[in-house]
């Protein structure tokens, strides 16, 4: 997990100062059926919120943990990220993710083996979910930077 955490911290530290300096036109430009870069950051906030719940609940609920799902498009729309101040949006994204880093650094090694039920017959462990979260974050950051 150490390499995953280091990568996570690097992504946060590199981009907390980068997002706010992106030109507003570029941040808010939308293509048909695609999120703007600003909305992608908002999606990353929603993802962080849901994973914060997942990473904590798995420690005290019945196993296997039943993965909570959410509707990314609906949340981006409801939360109106497109109209949010980029400094505020970036800080929201950063602070929630800093808490996820704290959780990952202090997770009980036994908990990394707790199973998550995806609801489609497939199972994964917490280690996989945490690693996948960082990969998901990196994927979307690359979209923002392109």
Short mmCIF file of C-alpha atoms in Angstrom, two decimals:
data_model
loop_
_atom_site.label_atom_id
_atom_site.label_comp_id
_atom_site.label_asym_id
_atom_site.label_seq_id
_atom_site.Cartn_x
_atom_site.Cartn_y
_atom_site.Cartn_z
CA UNK A 1 0.00 0.00 0.00
CA UNK A 2 2.95 2.31 0.55
CA UNK A 3 3.52 2.90 -3.17
CA UNK A 4 -0.20 3.53 -3.72
CA UNK A 5 -0.25 6.09 -0.90
CA UNK A 6 2.86 7.84 -2.27
CA UNK A 7 1.29 8.05 -5.71
CA UNK A 8 -1.95 9.36 -4.16
CA UNK A 9 -0.12 12.09 -2.23
CA UNK A 10 1.85 13.06 -5.32
CA UNK A 11 -1.37 13.44 -7.36
CA UNK A 12 -2.90 15.63 -4.66
CA UNK A 13 0.15 17.82 -4.14
CA UNK A 14 0.78 18.31 -7.86
CA UNK A 15 -2.79 19.27 -8.67
CA UNK A 16 -4.06 21.29 -5.72
CA UNK A 17 -2.23 24.30 -7.14
CA UNK A 18 -2.69 23.37 -10.80
CA UNK A 19 -6.51 23.18 -10.99
CA UNK A 20 -7.09 26.80 -9.92
CA UNK A 21 -4.74 28.20 -12.57
CA UNK A 22 -6.47 26.51 -15.51
CA UNK A 23 -8.17 29.13 -17.67
CA UNK A 24 -11.87 29.37 -16.75
CA UNK A 25 -12.96 28.94 -20.39
CA UNK A 26 -11.02 25.68 -20.58
CA UNK A 27 -12.37 24.54 -17.21
CA UNK A 28 -15.98 25.14 -18.19
CA UNK A 29 -15.93 24.03 -21.83
CA UNK A 30 -18.36 21.19 -22.46
CA UNK A 31 -18.52 18.75 -25.33
CA UNK A 32 -21.76 16.89 -26.12
CA UNK A 33 -22.50 14.24 -23.49
CA UNK A 34 -19.20 14.95 -21.70
CA UNK A 35 -18.38 16.70 -18.46
CA UNK A 36 -16.34 19.88 -18.43
CA UNK A 37 -12.97 19.75 -16.67
CA UNK A 38 -14.60 21.53 -13.73
CA UNK A 39 -17.33 18.89 -13.61
CA UNK A 40 -14.68 16.15 -13.69
CA UNK A 41 -13.17 17.72 -10.55
CA UNK A 42 -16.67 17.71 -9.06
CA UNK A 43 -17.03 14.03 -9.96
CA UNK A 44 -13.75 13.43 -8.13
CA UNK A 45 -15.28 15.11 -5.07
CA UNK A 46 -18.31 12.80 -5.29
CA UNK A 47 -16.05 9.79 -5.72
CA UNK A 48 -14.00 10.84 -2.69
CA UNK A 49 -17.11 11.29 -0.55
CA UNK A 50 -18.45 7.86 -1.46
CA UNK A 51 -15.11 6.17 -0.97
CA UNK A 52 -14.64 7.87 2.38
CA UNK A 53 -17.86 6.17 3.47
CA UNK A 54 -16.82 2.84 1.95
CA UNK A 55 -13.33 2.87 3.47
CA UNK A 56 -14.71 3.57 6.94
CA UNK A 57 -17.93 1.52 6.96
CA UNK A 58 -16.16 -1.66 5.91
CA UNK A 59 -14.49 -1.70 9.33
CA UNK A 60 -17.69 -2.14 11.32
CA UNK A 61 -20.45 -3.58 9.13
CA UNK A 62 -21.25 -7.19 8.29
CA UNK A 63 -18.93 -8.84 5.79
CA UNK A 64 -18.78 -9.02 2.90
CA UNK A 65 -19.33 -5.29 2.65
CA UNK A 66 -22.11 -4.40 0.21
CA UNK A 67 -20.69 -1.73 -2.09
CA UNK A 68 -22.78 1.42 -2.22
CA UNK A 69 -23.43 2.67 -5.70
CA UNK A 70 -24.19 6.18 -6.88
CA UNK A 71 -25.20 7.95 -10.07
CA UNK A 72 -22.19 10.07 -11.12
CA UNK A 73 -24.08 12.11 -13.72
CA UNK A 74 -26.92 12.93 -11.32
CA UNK A 75 -24.51 14.01 -8.58
CA UNK A 76 -22.51 16.26 -10.91
CA UNK A 77 -25.76 17.89 -12.01
CA UNK A 78 -27.29 18.20 -8.52
CA UNK A 79 -24.11 19.63 -6.99
CA UNK A 80 -23.77 22.29 -9.73
CA UNK A 81 -20.00 21.98 -9.94
CA UNK A 82 -20.02 23.88 -13.23
CA UNK A 83 -21.01 27.07 -11.38
CA UNK A 84 -18.75 26.56 -8.36
CA UNK A 85 -15.70 28.74 -7.72
CA UNK A 86 -12.63 26.74 -8.80
CA UNK A 87 -10.65 27.63 -5.66
CA UNK A 88 -13.47 26.37 -3.44
CA UNK A 89 -14.00 23.26 -5.57
CA UNK A 90 -10.28 22.47 -5.51
CA UNK A 91 -10.09 22.86 -1.73
CA UNK A 92 -13.12 20.60 -1.27
CA UNK A 93 -11.49 17.97 -3.49
CA UNK A 94 -8.15 18.32 -1.70
CA UNK A 95 -9.41 18.18 1.89
CA UNK A 96 -11.61 15.12 1.40
CA UNK A 97 -8.77 13.33 -0.33
CA UNK A 98 -6.34 14.24 2.44
CA UNK A 99 -8.69 12.41 4.81
CA UNK A 100 -8.64 9.39 2.49
CA UNK A 101 -4.83 9.45 2.62
CA UNK A 102 -5.00 9.46 6.43
CA UNK A 103 -7.33 6.46 6.36
CA UNK A 104 -5.10 4.57 3.96
CA UNK A 105 -2.02 5.26 6.09
CA UNK A 106 -3.65 3.98 9.26
CA UNK A 107 -5.81 1.13 7.96
CA UNK A 108 -5.52 -2.08 9.91
CA UNK A 109 -3.63 -4.54 7.67
CA UNK A 110 -6.35 -7.14 8.38
CA UNK A 111 -8.97 -4.74 7.03
CA UNK A 112 -7.19 -4.67 3.67
CA UNK A 113 -8.41 -8.24 3.22
CA UNK A 114 -12.08 -7.46 4.00
CA UNK A 115 -14.26 -8.39 1.06
CA UNK A 116 -16.52 -6.04 -0.86
CA UNK A 117 -19.51 -7.45 -2.74
CA UNK A 118 -20.12 -5.54 -5.97
CA UNK A 119 -23.67 -6.85 -6.22
CA UNK A 120 -23.03 -8.63 -9.51
CA UNK A 121 -21.49 -11.76 -8.04
CA UNK A 122 -17.94 -10.38 -8.00
CA UNK A 123 -15.89 -9.72 -4.89
CA UNK A 124 -12.75 -7.70 -4.23
CA UNK A 125 -10.87 -6.73 -1.10
CA UNK A 126 -10.34 -3.32 0.44
CA UNK A 127 -6.75 -3.23 -0.84
CA UNK A 128 -8.09 -3.52 -4.41
CA UNK A 129 -10.72 -0.82 -3.84
CA UNK A 130 -8.16 1.60 -2.40
CA UNK A 131 -5.73 0.96 -5.24
CA UNK A 132 -8.49 1.28 -7.81
CA UNK A 133 -9.57 4.59 -6.27
CA UNK A 134 -6.11 6.07 -6.82
CA UNK A 135 -6.03 4.75 -10.41
CA UNK A 136 -9.49 6.28 -11.01
CA UNK A 137 -8.25 9.59 -9.64
CA UNK A 138 -5.18 9.50 -11.87
CA UNK A 139 -7.29 8.67 -14.94
CA UNK A 140 -9.52 11.71 -14.40
CA UNK A 141 -6.60 14.01 -13.59
CA UNK A 142 -5.09 13.00 -16.92
CA UNK A 143 -8.38 13.95 -18.61
CA UNK A 144 -8.26 17.36 -16.93
CA UNK A 145 -4.67 17.90 -18.05
CA UNK A 146 -5.32 16.89 -21.67
#
